[in-house]
Amino acid sequence: MISGNSIVALSSGRLPAGVAVIRISGPQSRFVVETIAGPKVKNRVAAYRQFKAPDGSVLDSGLVVFFAGPNSFTGEDVAEFHVHGGRAVVAKMLEVIAGFDGVRHAEPGEFTRRAFLNGKVDLVETEALADLVNAETEAQRRFAVQNAEGVQSELYLAWRRRLIHARAMIEAEIDFADEDDVPGSVAETVWSDVRAMIGEIERHVQGFRAAEIIRDGFEVVILGAPNAGKSSLFNALARREAAIVTEEPGTTRDLLEVVLDLEGMRVRVTDTAGLRETPGRIEAIGIERARSKAGTADLLLVLEDMAEPVAIGAIPPDVAALRIGTKADLLRNESLVARYDTVISTKDGTGLAELLAEIGRRAAAQVGQAGDILPSRLRHVELLNETKCFLLAAAAEDGRGQELRAEELRLAADRLGRIVGAVDVEDMLDVIFAQFCIGK
């Protein structure tokens, strides 16, 4: 697909900057380059030029690079102007380029959308590019790079090829059962492979939680009685005064969150209201939110003042928890330490480094258990589950004819195709590309 018009946008970071990159894609790209930067700009060779508007006024000077389609990111003619990163310079360059006939400002994600429509990337790789742009931690970067290189897409396409082959074999057995070159035991081999694929998909889908942790963060919730030291620990982890700390019970009444980067993993730590039996009306709302948040956590830090321990009631039994003794600097009875997984003091820093290391280790373990190729979007999981349902129906020996079972295989292959965009997905494109920034 070659578009009738060209699009232009700033494709580098926030201004002002040392250098700004302005990208244009479409059939007018060559004309724009030769008008602004002069003739004889070689394909895929950076050239230093003075940039001039059509009226001859000088705009700036810098590098220009031209990529002739289809060997470009979008599959169309693409050009980049590397200019000084001042706001006025970039604004004037965009104004002049958008003033050419057939050139307009790009919409969010429109460069990548053209790359998809021209077959340069599939939908999974497209989503991975969005993840790469938004990556904040090393784990997110590695995950996005792997998917952008097509590892995840190849898995889904390999499953789809197996299903297309299986369906062809079943239909061949139906239509040409009397032919010598069609083996009579095809069906048995096909259904054995389908059952194996069901197990592969189930194991793959189980990795979605690990992908969520990589993309959204490992969820840590701090629980404890009032004045157990929750907000002090929260501030120590945040390395700033993120929560108010006082001697008055019930100071924290809502959820406070800070995001940490622990050894390349994104970790979200939430401070909560102190848990007690007779709170005020507003404080009770905070306690209810704390208990609700605890039920969805990956790890609970259950804090207790070792000098004056107060019970907080039951905690979610299916959520991993660390029992932490606080205010170690005030401890006079060393025998109390054995009651806790670790002890800390936010006054002198005792145990804080060890606690952070343990949180990081648990976050990495949650991701490492799931393997390398993970479903990176809920959309993928939903379509994979639909695929599995069709495969279960196809593999069921319920007396249905081979024709109906072959149709179930077709529907399963269709769902896998929808993940990577190999079949009609027009209704999803606006949602997917709206997540991109302008210029990508």
CSV table of C-alpha atoms in Angstrom, one decimal:
chain,number,residue,atom,x,y,z
A,1,MET,CA,0.0,0.0,0.0
A,2,ILE,CA,1.5,3.4,-1.1
A,3,SER,CA,-0.3,6.4,0.4
A,4,GLY,CA,-1.4,9.3,-1.8
A,5,ASN,CA,-0.1,11.9,0.6
A,6,SER,CA,3.0,12.3,2.8
A,7,ILE,CA,3.2,12.8,6.6
A,8,VAL,CA,5.7,14.8,8.6
A,9,ALA,CA,6.5,14.9,12.4
A,10,LEU,CA,9.2,15.5,15.0
A,11,SER,CA,10.5,12.0,15.7
A,12,SER,CA,13.0,12.8,18.4
A,13,GLY,CA,12.6,13.7,22.1
A,14,ARG,CA,11.3,16.7,24.0
A,15,LEU,CA,12.5,20.2,23.0
A,16,PRO,CA,14.8,22.0,23.4
A,17,ALA,CA,17.5,19.5,22.6
A,18,GLY,CA,20.9,19.3,21.0
A,19,VAL,CA,19.6,17.7,17.9
A,20,ALA,CA,16.0,17.2,16.6
A,21,VAL,CA,15.0,14.7,14.0
A,22,ILE,CA,12.1,15.5,11.7
A,23,ARG,CA,10.8,12.6,9.6
A,24,ILE,CA,8.7,12.6,6.5
A,25,SER,CA,7.3,9.6,4.7
A,26,GLY,CA,5.4,9.3,1.4
A,27,PRO,CA,5.6,10.0,-2.3
A,28,GLN,CA,6.5,13.7,-1.8
A,29,SER,CA,9.5,12.9,0.3
A,30,ARG,CA,12.1,13.1,-2.5
A,31,PHE,CA,10.6,16.4,-3.8
A,32,VAL,CA,10.7,17.9,-0.3
A,33,VAL,CA,14.3,16.9,0.2
A,34,GLU,CA,15.5,18.3,-3.1
A,35,THR,CA,13.6,21.5,-2.6
A,36,ILE,CA,14.8,22.1,1.0
A,37,ALA,CA,18.3,20.5,0.9
A,38,GLY,CA,19.2,20.7,-2.7
A,39,PRO,CA,19.7,18.1,-5.4
A,40,LYS,CA,21.9,14.9,-5.5
A,41,VAL,CA,21.1,13.6,-2.0
A,42,LYS,CA,22.2,10.0,-2.3
A,43,ASN,CA,20.1,7.1,-1.1
A,44,ARG,CA,20.9,6.0,2.5
A,45,VAL,CA,23.9,8.4,2.8
A,46,ALA,CA,23.9,11.2,5.3
A,47,ALA,CA,24.7,14.6,3.8
A,48,TYR,CA,25.5,17.9,5.5
A,49,ARG,CA,23.4,20.6,3.8
A,50,GLN,CA,21.9,24.1,4.3
A,51,PHE,CA,18.1,23.9,4.5
A,52,LYS,CA,16.2,26.6,2.7
A,53,ALA,CA,12.5,27.3,2.3
A,54,PRO,CA,11.0,27.4,-1.2
A,55,ASP,CA,11.3,31.2,-1.1
A,56,GLY,CA,15.1,30.9,-0.6
A,57,SER,CA,15.2,31.9,3.1
A,58,VAL,CA,17.6,29.9,5.2
A,59,LEU,CA,15.9,27.6,7.8
A,60,ASP,CA,18.9,25.9,9.4
A,61,SER,CA,21.8,23.6,8.5
A,62,GLY,CA,22.3,20.0,9.4
A,63,LEU,CA,22.2,16.4,8.1
A,64,VAL,CA,19.7,15.0,5.7
A,65,VAL,CA,19.2,11.3,5.0
A,66,PHE,CA,16.9,9.8,2.3
A,67,PHE,CA,15.7,6.2,2.3
A,68,ALA,CA,14.1,5.1,-1.0
A,69,GLY,CA,11.1,2.8,-0.6
A,70,PRO,CA,10.5,-0.1,-0.2
A,71,ASN,CA,13.8,-0.3,1.8
A,72,SER,CA,12.7,2.0,4.6
A,73,PHE,CA,10.9,1.8,7.9
A,74,THR,CA,7.5,2.5,6.4
A,75,GLY,CA,8.1,0.9,3.1
A,76,GLU,CA,7.6,4.3,1.4
A,77,ASP,CA,10.2,7.0,0.5
A,78,VAL,CA,11.3,8.3,3.9
A,79,ALA,CA,13.6,11.3,4.7
A,80,GLU,CA,15.0,12.7,7.9
A,81,PHE,CA,16.2,16.2,8.6
A,82,HIS,CA,18.6,16.4,11.6
A,83,VAL,CA,18.4,20.0,12.8
A,84,HIS,CA,19.3,22.1,15.8
A,85,GLY,CA,16.8,21.2,18.6
A,86,GLY,CA,15.4,24.6,19.3
A,87,ARG,CA,11.7,25.1,19.4
A,88,ALA,CA,11.7,27.9,16.9
A,89,VAL,CA,13.9,25.9,14.4
A,90,VAL,CA,11.7,22.8,14.6
A,91,ALA,CA,8.4,24.8,14.4
A,92,LYS,CA,9.6,26.6,11.3
A,93,MET,CA,10.9,23.4,9.6
A,94,LEU,CA,7.5,21.6,10.3
A,95,GLU,CA,5.6,24.6,9.0
A,96,VAL,CA,7.6,24.7,5.8
A,97,ILE,CA,7.4,21.0,5.1
A,98,ALA,CA,3.7,20.7,5.9
A,99,GLY,CA,3.2,23.6,3.5
A,100,PHE,CA,4.1,21.5,0.5
A,101,ASP,CA,1.2,20.1,-1.6
A,102,GLY,CA,0.3,16.6,-0.4
A,103,VAL,CA,2.1,16.8,2.9
A,104,ARG,CA,0.4,17.0,6.3
A,105,HIS,CA,1.2,16.5,9.9
A,106,ALA,CA,1.3,12.9,11.1
A,107,GLU,CA,-1.2,11.4,13.5
A,108,PRO,CA,-0.1,9.4,16.5
A,109,GLY,CA,1.5,6.1,15.4
A,110,GLU,CA,1.0,6.8,11.7
A,111,PHE,CA,4.5,6.0,10.6
A,112,THR,CA,4.3,2.6,12.3
A,113,ARG,CA,0.8,2.1,10.9
A,114,ARG,CA,2.2,2.6,7.4
A,115,ALA,CA,5.0,0.2,8.1
A,116,PHE,CA,2.4,-2.4,9.2
A,117,LEU,CA,0.1,-1.8,6.1
A,118,ASN,CA,3.2,-2.1,3.8
A,119,GLY,CA,4.2,-5.4,5.4
A,120,LYS,CA,7.3,-4.2,7.1
A,121,VAL,CA,6.2,-5.3,10.6
A,122,ASP,CA,3.3,-7.4,11.9
A,123,LEU,CA,0.9,-6.4,14.7
A,124,VAL,CA,3.0,-8.1,17.5
A,125,GLU,CA,6.1,-6.4,16.3
A,126,THR,CA,4.2,-3.1,16.1
A,127,GLU,CA,3.1,-3.5,19.8
A,128,ALA,CA,6.6,-4.3,20.7
A,129,LEU,CA,7.8,-1.1,19.1
A,130,ALA,CA,5.4,0.8,21.4
A,131,ASP,CA,6.8,-1.1,24.4
A,132,LEU,CA,10.3,-0.2,23.3
A,133,VAL,CA,9.5,3.5,23.1
A,134,ASN,CA,7.9,3.3,26.6
A,135,ALA,CA,10.5,1.1,28.2
A,136,GLU,CA,11.7,2.4,31.6
A,137,THR,CA,13.7,-0.6,32.9
A,138,GLU,CA,16.2,-3.0,31.5
A,139,ALA,CA,13.8,-5.9,31.7
A,140,GLN,CA,11.2,-4.0,29.7
A,141,ARG,CA,13.8,-3.1,27.1
A,142,ARG,CA,15.0,-6.7,26.7
A,143,PHE,CA,11.4,-7.9,26.5
A,144,ALA,CA,10.4,-5.3,23.9
A,145,VAL,CA,13.6,-5.9,21.8
A,146,GLN,CA,13.0,-9.6,21.7
A,147,ASN,CA,9.4,-9.2,20.5
A,148,ALA,CA,10.3,-6.4,18.0
A,149,GLU,CA,12.7,-8.9,16.4
A,150,GLY,CA,9.8,-11.3,15.7
A,151,VAL,CA,10.4,-14.1,18.2
A,152,GLN,CA,6.9,-14.0,19.6
A,153,SER,CA,5.4,-13.6,16.1
A,154,GLU,CA,7.3,-16.6,14.8
A,155,LEU,CA,5.9,-18.8,17.6
A,156,TYR,CA,2.3,-17.8,16.6
A,157,LEU,CA,3.0,-18.2,12.9
A,158,ALA,CA,4.6,-21.6,13.5
A,159,TRP,CA,1.4,-22.8,15.3
A,160,ARG,CA,-0.7,-21.4,12.5
A,161,ARG,CA,1.3,-23.2,9.9
A,162,ARG,CA,0.9,-26.5,11.8
A,163,LEU,CA,-2.8,-26.0,11.9
A,164,ILE,CA,-3.0,-25.1,8.2
A,165,HIS,CA,-1.0,-28.3,7.4
A,166,ALA,CA,-3.2,-30.3,9.8
A,167,ARG,CA,-6.4,-29.1,8.1
A,168,ALA,CA,-5.0,-29.8,4.6
A,169,MET,CA,-4.1,-33.4,5.7
A,170,ILE,CA,-7.6,-34.0,7.1
A,171,GLU,CA,-9.3,-32.6,4.0
A,172,ALA,CA,-7.0,-34.6,1.8
A,173,GLU,CA,-8.0,-37.7,3.7
A,174,ILE,CA,-11.7,-36.8,3.3
A,175,ASP,CA,-11.5,-36.0,-0.5
A,176,PHE,CA,-8.9,-38.5,-1.6
A,177,ALA,CA,-9.2,-41.4,0.7
A,178,ASP,CA,-8.9,-43.9,-2.2
A,179,GLU,CA,-5.6,-42.4,-3.6
A,180,ASP,CA,-2.4,-44.2,-2.9
A,181,ASP,CA,-0.4,-41.2,-2.0
A,182,VAL,CA,-2.7,-40.2,0.8
A,183,PRO,CA,-1.8,-42.2,3.9
A,184,GLY,CA,-4.7,-43.7,5.8
A,185,SER,CA,-3.3,-42.9,9.2
A,186,VAL,CA,-3.2,-39.1,8.6
A,187,ALA,CA,-6.0,-38.4,11.1
A,188,GLU,CA,-4.3,-40.1,14.0
A,189,THR,CA,-1.0,-38.1,13.5
A,190,VAL,CA,-2.9,-34.8,13.0
A,191,TRP,CA,-5.0,-35.1,16.2
A,192,SER,CA,-1.9,-36.1,18.2
A,193,ASP,CA,-0.2,-32.9,17.1
A,194,VAL,CA,-3.3,-30.9,17.9
A,195,ARG,CA,-3.4,-32.2,21.4
A,196,ALA,CA,0.3,-31.4,21.8
A,197,MET,CA,-0.4,-27.9,20.6
A,198,ILE,CA,-3.1,-27.4,23.1
A,199,GLY,CA,-0.6,-28.1,25.9
A,200,GLU,CA,1.9,-25.7,24.3
A,201,ILE,CA,-0.6,-22.9,24.2
A,202,GLU,CA,-1.7,-23.5,27.8
A,203,ARG,CA,1.9,-23.2,29.0
A,204,HIS,CA,2.5,-20.1,26.9
A,205,VAL,CA,-0.6,-18.4,28.3
A,206,GLN,CA,0.5,-19.1,31.8
A,207,GLY,CA,3.4,-16.8,31.2
A,208,PHE,CA,1.2,-13.7,30.8
A,209,ARG,CA,1.5,-12.9,34.5
A,210,ALA,CA,5.2,-12.7,34.1
A,211,ALA,CA,4.8,-10.4,31.1
A,212,GLU,CA,2.5,-8.2,33.1
A,213,ILE,CA,5.1,-7.9,35.8
A,214,ILE,CA,7.7,-6.9,33.2
A,215,ARG,CA,5.5,-4.3,31.6
A,216,ASP,CA,3.5,-3.0,34.6
A,217,GLY,CA,5.7,-3.8,37.6
A,218,PHE,CA,6.0,-6.3,40.5
A,219,GLU,CA,3.4,-5.2,43.0
A,220,VAL,CA,4.6,-4.8,46.6
A,221,VAL,CA,2.1,-3.7,49.3
A,222,ILE,CA,3.1,-2.6,52.8
A,223,LEU,CA,0.8,-3.6,55.6
A,224,GLY,CA,0.9,-3.1,59.3
A,225,ALA,CA,-0.8,-1.6,62.4
A,226,PRO,CA,-0.7,2.2,62.9
A,227,ASN,CA,2.7,3.5,63.8
A,228,ALA,CA,4.4,0.2,62.7
A,229,GLY,CA,6.8,2.2,60.5
A,230,LYS,CA,5.0,1.7,57.1
A,231,SER,CA,5.3,5.3,55.9
A,232,SER,CA,8.9,5.5,57.2
A,233,LEU,CA,9.8,2.4,55.2
A,234,PHE,CA,7.9,3.8,52.2
A,235,ASN,CA,9.9,7.1,52.3
A,236,ALA,CA,13.2,5.2,52.7
A,237,LEU,CA,12.5,3.1,49.6
A,238,ALA,CA,11.3,6.2,47.7
A,239,ARG,CA,14.4,8.1,49.0
A,240,ARG,CA,12.1,11.2,49.5
A,241,GLU,CA,9.3,12.4,51.8
A,242,ALA,CA,6.6,10.8,49.8
A,243,ALA,CA,4.3,10.0,52.8
A,244,ILE,CA,3.6,12.1,55.9
A,245,VAL,CA,5.1,10.5,59.1
A,246,THR,CA,3.8,11.5,62.5
A,247,GLU,CA,3.2,9.8,65.9
A,248,GLU,CA,-0.6,10.1,65.5
A,249,PRO,CA,-2.2,6.8,64.5
A,250,GLY,CA,-4.1,6.8,61.2
A,251,THR,CA,-2.0,9.5,59.5
A,252,THR,CA,-2.0,7.6,56.2
A,253,ARG,CA,-5.6,7.2,55.0
A,254,ASP,CA,-5.2,6.5,51.3
A,255,LEU,CA,-2.9,4.4,49.0
A,256,LEU,CA,0.4,6.0,48.1
A,257,GLU,CA,2.6,4.5,45.3
A,258,VAL,CA,6.2,4.8,44.3
A,259,VAL,CA,7.9,3.0,41.4
A,260,LEU,CA,11.4,1.5,41.9
A,261,ASP,CA,13.9,0.1,39.4
A,262,LEU,CA,15.5,-2.9,41.1
A,263,GLU,CA,18.2,-4.6,39.0
A,264,GLY,CA,16.4,-3.7,35.9
A,265,MET,CA,12.9,-4.8,37.2
A,266,ARG,CA,10.0,-2.4,37.6
A,267,VAL,CA,8.7,-2.6,41.2
A,268,ARG,CA,5.6,-0.7,42.4
A,269,VAL,CA,5.5,-0.2,46.2
A,270,THR,CA,2.2,0.9,47.8
A,271,ASP,CA,1.9,2.4,51.3
A,272,THR,CA,-1.4,1.7,53.0
A,273,ALA,CA,-3.5,2.9,56.0
A,274,GLY,CA,-2.7,1.3,59.3
A,275,LEU,CA,-4.9,-1.7,60.1
A,276,ARG,CA,-6.8,-1.6,63.4
A,277,GLU,CA,-10.1,-2.7,64.8
A,278,THR,CA,-11.8,0.6,65.7
A,279,PRO,CA,-11.0,3.2,63.0
A,280,GLY,CA,-12.9,6.4,62.3
A,281,ARG,CA,-15.2,6.5,59.3
A,282,ILE,CA,-12.7,8.0,56.8
A,283,GLU,CA,-9.9,5.9,58.1
A,284,ALA,CA,-12.1,2.8,57.7
A,285,ILE,CA,-12.3,3.5,54.0
A,286,GLY,CA,-8.5,3.6,53.8
A,287,ILE,CA,-8.3,0.3,55.7
A,288,GLU,CA,-10.7,-1.3,53.3
A,289,ARG,CA,-8.7,-0.1,50.3
A,290,ALA,CA,-5.5,-1.5,52.0
A,291,ARG,CA,-7.0,-5.0,52.4
A,292,SER,CA,-8.3,-4.9,48.8
A,293,LYS,CA,-4.9,-3.9,47.4
A,294,ALA,CA,-3.2,-6.6,49.5
A,295,GLY,CA,-5.4,-9.2,47.7
A,296,THR,CA,-3.9,-8.3,44.3
A,297,ALA,CA,-0.3,-7.9,45.4
A,298,ASP,CA,2.6,-10.1,44.3
A,299,LEU,CA,4.4,-9.6,47.6
A,300,LEU,CA,3.2,-8.3,51.0
A,301,LEU,CA,5.6,-6.6,53.5
A,302,VAL,CA,3.9,-7.1,56.8
A,303,LEU,CA,5.5,-4.7,59.3
A,304,GLU,CA,5.4,-5.0,63.1
A,305,ASP,CA,6.9,-2.7,65.7
A,306,MET,CA,9.1,-5.2,67.6
A,307,ALA,CA,8.9,-3.2,70.8
A,308,GLU,CA,5.1,-2.9,70.8
A,309,PRO,CA,3.7,-5.6,68.4
A,310,VAL,CA,0.0,-5.2,67.4
A,311,ALA,CA,-1.9,-7.9,65.5
A,312,ILE,CA,-3.5,-6.8,62.2
A,313,GLY,CA,-5.8,-9.8,61.6
A,314,ALA,CA,-5.7,-12.2,58.7
A,315,ILE,CA,-3.8,-11.4,55.5
A,316,PRO,CA,-4.5,-13.0,52.1
A,317,PRO,CA,-3.2,-16.6,52.4
A,318,ASP,CA,-2.5,-16.9,48.6
A,319,VAL,CA,-0.1,-13.9,48.5
A,320,ALA,CA,3.6,-14.3,49.3
A,321,ALA,CA,4.5,-12.3,52.4
A,322,LEU,CA,7.6,-11.2,54.4
A,323,ARG,CA,7.2,-10.6,58.1
A,324,ILE,CA,9.4,-7.6,58.9
A,325,GLY,CA,10.3,-6.3,62.4
A,326,THR,CA,10.7,-2.5,62.5
A,327,LYS,CA,12.6,0.0,64.7
A,328,ALA,CA,15.6,-2.3,65.1
A,329,ASP,CA,17.6,0.6,66.5
A,330,LEU,CA,15.3,0.6,69.6
A,331,LEU,CA,15.4,-3.1,70.1
A,332,ARG,CA,16.7,-4.3,73.5
A,333,ASN,CA,15.7,-8.0,73.4
A,334,GLU,CA,17.6,-9.7,70.6
A,335,SER,CA,15.6,-12.9,71.0
A,336,LEU,CA,12.6,-11.2,69.3
A,337,VAL,CA,14.5,-11.1,65.9
A,338,ALA,CA,13.8,-14.8,65.3
A,339,ARG,CA,10.1,-14.1,64.9
A,340,TYR,CA,10.7,-12.2,61.7
A,341,ASP,CA,12.0,-12.9,58.2
A,342,THR,CA,14.1,-9.7,58.5
A,343,VAL,CA,14.4,-6.7,60.7
A,344,ILE,CA,14.9,-3.1,59.7
A,345,SER,CA,15.5,0.4,61.0
A,346,THR,CA,14.7,3.4,58.9
A,347,LYS,CA,16.7,5.5,61.3
A,348,ASP,CA,20.1,3.9,60.8
A,349,GLY,CA,19.4,1.9,57.6
A,350,THR,CA,19.7,-1.5,59.2
A,351,GLY,CA,18.3,-4.2,56.9
A,352,LEU,CA,17.1,-1.9,54.1
A,353,ALA,CA,19.7,-3.0,51.5
A,354,GLU,CA,18.9,-6.7,52.3
A,355,LEU,CA,15.2,-6.0,52.0
A,356,LEU,CA,15.6,-4.4,48.6
A,357,ALA,CA,17.7,-7.3,47.4
A,358,GLU,CA,15.1,-9.8,48.5
A,359,ILE,CA,12.3,-7.9,46.8
A,360,GLY,CA,14.4,-7.7,43.6
A,361,ARG,CA,15.2,-11.4,43.8
A,362,ARG,CA,11.5,-12.3,44.2
A,363,ALA,CA,10.5,-10.1,41.3
A,364,ALA,CA,13.1,-11.7,39.0
A,365,ALA,CA,12.1,-15.2,40.1
A,366,GLN,CA,8.4,-14.5,39.2
A,367,VAL,CA,9.5,-13.5,35.7
A,368,GLY,CA,12.2,-16.2,35.3
A,369,GLN,CA,9.8,-19.1,36.0
A,370,ALA,CA,7.7,-18.4,32.9
A,371,GLY,CA,10.4,-18.8,30.2
A,372,ASP,CA,11.5,-16.4,27.5
A,373,ILE,CA,8.6,-16.1,25.0
A,374,LEU,CA,5.6,-14.6,26.7
A,375,PRO,CA,2.3,-13.2,25.5
A,376,SER,CA,2.7,-9.5,25.8
A,377,ARG,CA,-0.9,-8.2,25.6
A,378,LEU,CA,-4.3,-9.2,27.0
A,379,ARG,CA,-5.4,-9.2,23.4
A,380,HIS,CA,-3.0,-12.1,22.6
A,381,VAL,CA,-4.2,-14.1,25.6
A,382,GLU,CA,-7.9,-13.7,24.6
A,383,LEU,CA,-7.2,-14.9,21.1
A,384,LEU,CA,-5.0,-17.7,22.3
A,385,ASN,CA,-7.7,-18.9,24.6
A,386,GLU,CA,-10.2,-18.8,21.7
A,387,THR,CA,-7.6,-20.8,19.7
A,388,LYS,CA,-7.4,-23.4,22.5
A,389,CYS,CA,-11.2,-23.7,22.7
A,390,PHE,CA,-11.4,-24.4,19.0
A,391,LEU,CA,-8.6,-27.0,19.2
A,392,LEU,CA,-10.3,-28.7,22.1
A,393,ALA,CA,-13.5,-29.0,20.1
A,394,ALA,CA,-11.6,-30.3,17.1
A,395,ALA,CA,-9.6,-32.9,19.1
A,396,ALA,CA,-12.7,-34.1,20.9
A,397,GLU,CA,-13.7,-37.6,19.8
A,398,ASP,CA,-17.4,-37.0,20.0
A,399,GLY,CA,-18.6,-38.7,16.9
A,400,ARG,CA,-18.6,-35.6,14.7
A,401,GLY,CA,-17.4,-35.9,11.1
A,402,GLN,CA,-14.0,-34.9,10.0
A,403,GLU,CA,-15.5,-32.0,8.0
A,404,LEU,CA,-16.7,-30.3,11.2
A,405,ARG,CA,-13.4,-31.0,13.0
A,406,ALA,CA,-11.5,-29.5,10.1
A,407,GLU,CA,-13.6,-26.3,10.3
A,408,GLU,CA,-12.6,-26.0,14.0
A,409,LEU,CA,-9.0,-26.1,12.9
A,410,ARG,CA,-9.7,-23.3,10.4
A,411,LEU,CA,-11.2,-21.2,13.1
A,412,ALA,CA,-8.3,-21.8,15.4
A,413,ALA,CA,-5.8,-20.8,12.7
A,414,ASP,CA,-7.9,-17.7,12.1
A,415,ARG,CA,-7.5,-16.6,15.7
A,416,LEU,CA,-3.7,-17.1,15.6
A,417,GLY,CA,-3.6,-15.0,12.4
A,418,ARG,CA,-5.5,-12.2,14.1
A,419,ILE,CA,-2.8,-11.9,16.7
A,420,VAL,CA,-0.1,-11.1,14.1
A,421,GLY,CA,-2.4,-9.3,11.7
A,422,ALA,CA,-2.3,-12.1,9.0
A,423,VAL,CA,-6.1,-11.9,8.7
A,424,ASP,CA,-8.5,-9.0,8.8
A,425,VAL,CA,-7.9,-6.9,11.9
A,426,GLU,CA,-9.1,-3.5,10.6
A,427,ASP,CA,-11.4,-3.0,13.6
A,428,MET,CA,-8.3,-3.2,16.0
A,429,LEU,CA,-5.9,-0.8,14.2
A,430,ASP,CA,-7.2,2.5,15.6
A,431,VAL,CA,-7.0,1.2,19.1
A,432,ILE,CA,-3.5,-0.2,18.7
A,433,PHE,CA,-1.9,2.8,16.9
A,434,ALA,CA,-3.5,5.4,19.2
A,435,GLN,CA,-1.1,4.2,21.9
A,436,PHE,CA,1.9,5.6,19.9
A,437,CYS,CA,3.4,9.0,20.2
A,438,ILE,CA,3.4,11.4,17.2
A,439,GLY,CA,6.4,10.8,15.0
A,440,LYS,CA,6.6,7.1,15.5
